[in-house]
Coordinates of C-alpha atoms and ligand atoms in Angstrom, one line a residue:
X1 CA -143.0 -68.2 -97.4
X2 CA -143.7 -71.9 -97.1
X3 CA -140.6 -73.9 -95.3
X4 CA -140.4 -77.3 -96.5
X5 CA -138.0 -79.7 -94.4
X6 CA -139.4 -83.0 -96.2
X7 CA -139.8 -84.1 -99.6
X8 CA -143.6 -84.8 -98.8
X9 CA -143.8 -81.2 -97.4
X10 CA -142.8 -80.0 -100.7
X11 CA -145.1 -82.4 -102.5
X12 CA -148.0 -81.3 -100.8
X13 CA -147.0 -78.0 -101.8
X14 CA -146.3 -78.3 -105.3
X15 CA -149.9 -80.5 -105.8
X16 CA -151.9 -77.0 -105.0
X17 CA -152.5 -75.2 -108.1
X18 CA -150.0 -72.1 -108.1
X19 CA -148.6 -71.5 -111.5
X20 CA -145.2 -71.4 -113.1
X21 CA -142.4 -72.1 -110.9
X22 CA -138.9 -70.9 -110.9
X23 CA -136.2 -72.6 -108.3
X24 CA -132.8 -71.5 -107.5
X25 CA -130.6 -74.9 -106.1
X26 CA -128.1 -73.3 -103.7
X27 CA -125.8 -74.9 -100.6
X28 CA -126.7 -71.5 -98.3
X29 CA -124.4 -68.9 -96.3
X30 CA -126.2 -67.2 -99.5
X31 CA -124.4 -64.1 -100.6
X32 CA -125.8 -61.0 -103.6
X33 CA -124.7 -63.8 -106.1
X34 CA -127.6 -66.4 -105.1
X35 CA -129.8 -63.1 -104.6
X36 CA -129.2 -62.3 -108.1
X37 CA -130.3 -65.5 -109.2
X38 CA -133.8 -65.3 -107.0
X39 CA -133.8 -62.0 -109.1
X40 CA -133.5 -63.2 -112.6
X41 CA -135.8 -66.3 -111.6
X42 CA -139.0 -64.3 -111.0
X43 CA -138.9 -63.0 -114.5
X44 CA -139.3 -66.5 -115.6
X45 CA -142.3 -67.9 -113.7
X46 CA -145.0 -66.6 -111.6
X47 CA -143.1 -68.4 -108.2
X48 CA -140.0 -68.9 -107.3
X49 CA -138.8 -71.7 -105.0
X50 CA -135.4 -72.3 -103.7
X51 CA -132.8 -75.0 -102.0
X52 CA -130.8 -74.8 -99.1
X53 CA -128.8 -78.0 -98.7
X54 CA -125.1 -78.6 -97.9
X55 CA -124.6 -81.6 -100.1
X56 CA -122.3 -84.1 -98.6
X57 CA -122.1 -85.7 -101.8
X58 CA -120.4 -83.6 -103.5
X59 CA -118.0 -83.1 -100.9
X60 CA -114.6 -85.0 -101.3
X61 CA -113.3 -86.8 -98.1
X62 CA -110.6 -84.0 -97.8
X63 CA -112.9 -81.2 -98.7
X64 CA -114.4 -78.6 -96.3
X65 CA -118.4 -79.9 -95.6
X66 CA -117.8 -79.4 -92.2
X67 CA -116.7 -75.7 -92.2
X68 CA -119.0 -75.2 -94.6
X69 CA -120.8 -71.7 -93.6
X70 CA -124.4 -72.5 -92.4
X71 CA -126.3 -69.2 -91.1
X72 CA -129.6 -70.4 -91.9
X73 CA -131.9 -67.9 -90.1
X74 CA -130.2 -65.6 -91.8
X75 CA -130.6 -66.9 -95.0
X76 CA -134.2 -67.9 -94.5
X77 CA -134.8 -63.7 -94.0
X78 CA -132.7 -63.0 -97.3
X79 CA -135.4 -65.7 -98.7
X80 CA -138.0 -63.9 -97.4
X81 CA -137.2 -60.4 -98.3
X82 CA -137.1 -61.8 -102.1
X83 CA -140.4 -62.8 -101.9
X84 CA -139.9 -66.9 -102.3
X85 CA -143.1 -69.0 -102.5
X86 CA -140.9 -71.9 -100.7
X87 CA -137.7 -73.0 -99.6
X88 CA -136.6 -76.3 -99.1
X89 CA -134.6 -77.4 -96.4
X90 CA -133.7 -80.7 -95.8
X91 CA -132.2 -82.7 -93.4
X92 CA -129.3 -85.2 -95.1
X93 CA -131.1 -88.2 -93.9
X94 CA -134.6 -86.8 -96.1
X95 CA -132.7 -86.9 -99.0
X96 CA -130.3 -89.5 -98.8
X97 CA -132.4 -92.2 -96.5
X98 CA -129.2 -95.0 -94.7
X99 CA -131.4 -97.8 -96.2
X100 CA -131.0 -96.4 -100.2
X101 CA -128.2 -97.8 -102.0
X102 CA -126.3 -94.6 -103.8
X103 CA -127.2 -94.0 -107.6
X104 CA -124.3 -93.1 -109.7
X105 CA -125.1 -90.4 -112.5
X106 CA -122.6 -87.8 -114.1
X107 CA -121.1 -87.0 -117.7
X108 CA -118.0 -88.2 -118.3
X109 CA -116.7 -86.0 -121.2
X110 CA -117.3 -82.7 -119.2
X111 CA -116.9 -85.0 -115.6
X112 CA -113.4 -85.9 -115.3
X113 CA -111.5 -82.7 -116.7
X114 CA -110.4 -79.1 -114.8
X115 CA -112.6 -79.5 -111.9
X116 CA -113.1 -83.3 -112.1
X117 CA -109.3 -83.8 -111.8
X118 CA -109.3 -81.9 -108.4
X119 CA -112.7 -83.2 -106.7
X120 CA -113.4 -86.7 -109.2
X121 CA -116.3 -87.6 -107.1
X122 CA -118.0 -84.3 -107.0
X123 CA -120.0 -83.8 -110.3
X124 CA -121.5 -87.2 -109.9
X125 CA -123.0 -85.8 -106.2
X126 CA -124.1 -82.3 -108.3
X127 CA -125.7 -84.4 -110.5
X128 CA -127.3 -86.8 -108.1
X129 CA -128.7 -84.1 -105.8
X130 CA -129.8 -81.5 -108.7
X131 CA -131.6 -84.6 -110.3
X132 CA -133.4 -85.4 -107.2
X133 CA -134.1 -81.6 -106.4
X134 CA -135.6 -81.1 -109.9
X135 CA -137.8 -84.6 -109.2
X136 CA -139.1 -83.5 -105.7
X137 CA -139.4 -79.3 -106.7
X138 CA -140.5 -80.1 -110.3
X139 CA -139.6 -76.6 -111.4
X140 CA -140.3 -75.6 -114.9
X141 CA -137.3 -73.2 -114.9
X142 CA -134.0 -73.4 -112.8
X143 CA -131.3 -70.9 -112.6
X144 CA -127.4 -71.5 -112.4
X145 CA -124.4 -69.3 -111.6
X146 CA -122.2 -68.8 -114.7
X147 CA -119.4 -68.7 -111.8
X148 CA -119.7 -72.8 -111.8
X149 CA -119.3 -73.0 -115.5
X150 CA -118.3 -76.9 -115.5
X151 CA -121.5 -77.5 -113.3
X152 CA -123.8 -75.6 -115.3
X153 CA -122.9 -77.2 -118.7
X154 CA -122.6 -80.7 -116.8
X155 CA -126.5 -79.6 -115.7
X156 CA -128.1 -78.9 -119.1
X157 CA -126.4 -82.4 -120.7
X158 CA -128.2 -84.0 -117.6
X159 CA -131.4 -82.3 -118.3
X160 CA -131.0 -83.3 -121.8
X161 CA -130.5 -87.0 -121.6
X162 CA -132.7 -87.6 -119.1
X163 CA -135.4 -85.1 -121.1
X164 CA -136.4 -83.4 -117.8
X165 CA -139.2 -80.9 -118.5
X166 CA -136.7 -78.1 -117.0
X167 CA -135.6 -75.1 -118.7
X168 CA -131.9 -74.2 -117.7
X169 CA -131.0 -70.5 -117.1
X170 CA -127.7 -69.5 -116.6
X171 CA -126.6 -66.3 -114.7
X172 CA -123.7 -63.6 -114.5
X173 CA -121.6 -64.3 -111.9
X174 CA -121.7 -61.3 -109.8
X175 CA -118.7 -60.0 -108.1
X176 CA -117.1 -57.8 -105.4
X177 CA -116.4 -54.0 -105.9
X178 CA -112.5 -55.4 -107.0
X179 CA -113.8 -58.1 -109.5
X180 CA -113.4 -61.2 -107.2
X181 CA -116.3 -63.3 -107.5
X182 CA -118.7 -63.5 -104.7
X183 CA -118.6 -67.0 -102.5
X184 CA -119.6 -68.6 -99.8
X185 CA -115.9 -69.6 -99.4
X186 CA -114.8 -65.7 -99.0
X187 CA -115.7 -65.6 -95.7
X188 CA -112.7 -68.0 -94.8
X189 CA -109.9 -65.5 -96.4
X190 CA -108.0 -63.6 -93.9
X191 CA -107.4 -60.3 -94.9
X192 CA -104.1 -61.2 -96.5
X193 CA -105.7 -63.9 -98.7
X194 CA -108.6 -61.8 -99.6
X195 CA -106.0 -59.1 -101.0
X196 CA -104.2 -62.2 -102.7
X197 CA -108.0 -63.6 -104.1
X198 CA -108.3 -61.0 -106.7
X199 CA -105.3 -63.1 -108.3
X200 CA -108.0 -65.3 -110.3
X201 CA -109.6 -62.1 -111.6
X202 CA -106.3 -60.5 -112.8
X203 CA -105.7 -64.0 -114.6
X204 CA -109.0 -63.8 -116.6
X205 CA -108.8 -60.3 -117.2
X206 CA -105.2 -60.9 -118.2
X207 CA -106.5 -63.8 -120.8
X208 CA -109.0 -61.2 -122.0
X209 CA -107.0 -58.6 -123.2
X210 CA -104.7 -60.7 -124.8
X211 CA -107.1 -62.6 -126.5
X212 CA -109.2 -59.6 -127.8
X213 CA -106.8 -57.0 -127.3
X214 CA -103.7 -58.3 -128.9
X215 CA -105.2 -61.0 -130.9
X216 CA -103.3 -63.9 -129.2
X217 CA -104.5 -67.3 -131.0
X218 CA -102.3 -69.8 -128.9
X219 CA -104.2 -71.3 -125.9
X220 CA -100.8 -72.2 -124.0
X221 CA -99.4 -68.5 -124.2
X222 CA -102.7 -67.5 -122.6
X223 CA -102.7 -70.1 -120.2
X224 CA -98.8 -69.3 -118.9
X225 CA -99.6 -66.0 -118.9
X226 CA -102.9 -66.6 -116.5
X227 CA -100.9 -69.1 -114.2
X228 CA -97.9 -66.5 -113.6
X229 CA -100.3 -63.9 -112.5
X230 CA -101.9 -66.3 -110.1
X231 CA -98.4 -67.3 -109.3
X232 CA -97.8 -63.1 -108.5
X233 CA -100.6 -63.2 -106.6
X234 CA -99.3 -66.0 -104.0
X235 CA -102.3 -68.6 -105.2
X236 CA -101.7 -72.1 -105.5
X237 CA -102.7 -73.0 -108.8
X238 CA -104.6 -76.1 -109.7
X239 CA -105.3 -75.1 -113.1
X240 CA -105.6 -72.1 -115.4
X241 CA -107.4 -72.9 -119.0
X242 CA -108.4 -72.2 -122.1
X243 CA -111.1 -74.2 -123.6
X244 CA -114.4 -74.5 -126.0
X245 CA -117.5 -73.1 -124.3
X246 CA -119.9 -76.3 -124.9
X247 CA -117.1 -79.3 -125.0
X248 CA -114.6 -78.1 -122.5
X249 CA -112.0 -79.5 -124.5
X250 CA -108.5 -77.9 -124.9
X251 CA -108.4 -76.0 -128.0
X252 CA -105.5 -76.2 -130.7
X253 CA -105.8 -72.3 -131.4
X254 CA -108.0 -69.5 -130.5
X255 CA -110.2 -68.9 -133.1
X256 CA -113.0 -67.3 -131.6
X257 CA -115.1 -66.8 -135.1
X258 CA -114.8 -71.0 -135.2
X259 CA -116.0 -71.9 -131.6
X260 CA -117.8 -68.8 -131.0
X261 CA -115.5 -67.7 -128.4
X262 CA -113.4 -69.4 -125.3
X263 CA -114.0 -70.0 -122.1
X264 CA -111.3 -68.8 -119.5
X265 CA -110.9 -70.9 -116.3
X266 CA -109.4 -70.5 -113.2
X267 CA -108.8 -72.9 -109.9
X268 CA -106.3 -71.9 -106.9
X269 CA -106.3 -72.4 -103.6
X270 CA -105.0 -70.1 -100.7
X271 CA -104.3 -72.3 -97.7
X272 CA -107.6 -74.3 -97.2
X273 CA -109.4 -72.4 -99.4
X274 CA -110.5 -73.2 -103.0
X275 CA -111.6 -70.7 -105.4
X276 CA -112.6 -70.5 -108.6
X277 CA -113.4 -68.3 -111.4
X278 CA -113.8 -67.9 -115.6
X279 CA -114.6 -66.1 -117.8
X280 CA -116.2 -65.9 -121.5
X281 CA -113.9 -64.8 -124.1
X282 CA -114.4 -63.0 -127.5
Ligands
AMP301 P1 -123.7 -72.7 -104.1 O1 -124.6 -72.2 -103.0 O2 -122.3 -72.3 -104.1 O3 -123.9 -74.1 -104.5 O4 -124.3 -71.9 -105.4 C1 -125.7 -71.9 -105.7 C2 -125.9 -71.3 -107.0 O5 -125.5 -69.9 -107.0 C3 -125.1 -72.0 -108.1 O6 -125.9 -72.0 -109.3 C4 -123.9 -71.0 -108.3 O7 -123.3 -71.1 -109.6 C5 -124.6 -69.7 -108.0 N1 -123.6 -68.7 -107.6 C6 -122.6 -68.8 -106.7 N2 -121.8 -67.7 -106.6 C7 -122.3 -66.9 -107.6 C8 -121.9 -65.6 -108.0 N3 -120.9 -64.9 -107.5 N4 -122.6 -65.0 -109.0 C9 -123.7 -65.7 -109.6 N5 -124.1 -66.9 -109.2 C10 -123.4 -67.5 -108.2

């Protein structure tokens, strides 16, 4: 497995003939989640490359870069052990040089909502850094978690407008033996907040059932139903939605034959930690 801390490293890399190549963007501390997507990327290219890179730009000013979890021998072996042609590894400075003025890229209409009203500078970093990942890697596939829904939709309008030559893949979200999703963030709970984490999973598994279960068709119901069992759980809740799967947008009634289903999504925090979660619906 090639180690690449420089953009040129890569370059060099990428200029020898190898094949199809399949790369996995992740921020490390990598957990069966990020192993699942090194997994679903080899059956989509002959390689498969991957990122570790703590993005301080997607990191508000109040947000949690520093503690950020950073074992990277650790997840250099996990690399390994998948069998990765390369992993990237740079330094903050490689990628954002002091002398280059900041670019400013994001979309707007899926931007500022749910997430974007929490963190508003943090899609226009996801989309600065995963633009200048996919220009240094040049990948012909790249693989997403489902678990950041906003991000991954956010991702494939990028790739879109700017008509990169990169096929977006999006992933299950894989999950602990209780249903909460797995995160780098986990390892912060305590044992009491881990107990109270499974909150967001009730909540989307409490949307589910009403939605396809007892054939609930207003979004608000849903929504005040999700938030109360966040509530029960002791989570702080920053939002609990219902909305279109493509647009994002809030949804007048649930009519899953119209929109071809709902998205479900969930954001609380438990002390300093932030989780999220969601769900596809019907
Ligand atoms: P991160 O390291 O948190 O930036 O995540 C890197 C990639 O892994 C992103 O595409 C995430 O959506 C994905 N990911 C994170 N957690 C999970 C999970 N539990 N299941 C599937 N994919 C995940």
């Amino acid at each position: 497995m090639f180690i690449a801390r420089t953009i040129a490293a890569v370059r060099q890399w990428r200029s020898e003939p190898a094949g199809s190549l399949a790369f996995v963007p992740t921020m490390g501390a990598l957990h069966e989640g990020h192993l699942s997507l090194m997994r679903q990327a080899k059956q989509h290219a002959d390689h498969v490359a991957a990122s570790i890179f703590v993005n301080p730009t997607q990191f508000g000013p109040a947000e949690d870069f520093e503690q950020y979890p950073r074992p990277l021998e650790r997840d250099l072996a996990l690399c390994r052990e998948q069998g990765l042609a390369m992993v990237f590894v740079p330094e903050a400075d490689e990628l954002y040089p002091p002398h280059v003025l900041p670019l400013q890229m994001d979309v707007p209409d899926l931007s500022h909502l749910l997430e974007g009203e929490h963190r508003p500078t943090h899609f226009a970093g996801v989309c600065r850094v995963v633009a200048k990942l996919f220009t240094i890697v040049q990948p012909d596939v790249a693989i997403f978690g489902q678990k950041d829904y906003q991000q991954q939709a956010i991702i494939r309008q990028m790739v879109q407008d700017l008509a990169l030559p990169v096929q977006i893949i999006t992933a299950p979200t894989i999950r602990e033996p209780d249903g909460l999703a797995m995160s780098s963030r986990n390892v912060h709970l305590d044992a009491t907040q881990r107990q109270h984490a499974i909150g967001l999973y009730k909540a989307l598994q409490q949307a589910k059932q009403m939605i396809e279960t007892m054939g609930e068709t207003d979004p608000q119901t849903v929504e005040q139903a999700m938030d109360q069992v966040m509530q029960a759980h002791h989570l702080q809740v920053d939002y609990a939605a219902i909305r279109h799967p493509q647009t994002l947008q809030p949804l007048d009634a649930i009519a899953p034959d119209l929109t071809r289903g709902v998205v479900a999504l969930v954001a609380a925090r438990l002390g300093p930690v932030r989780l999220i979660d969601n769900m596809l619906i019907g």
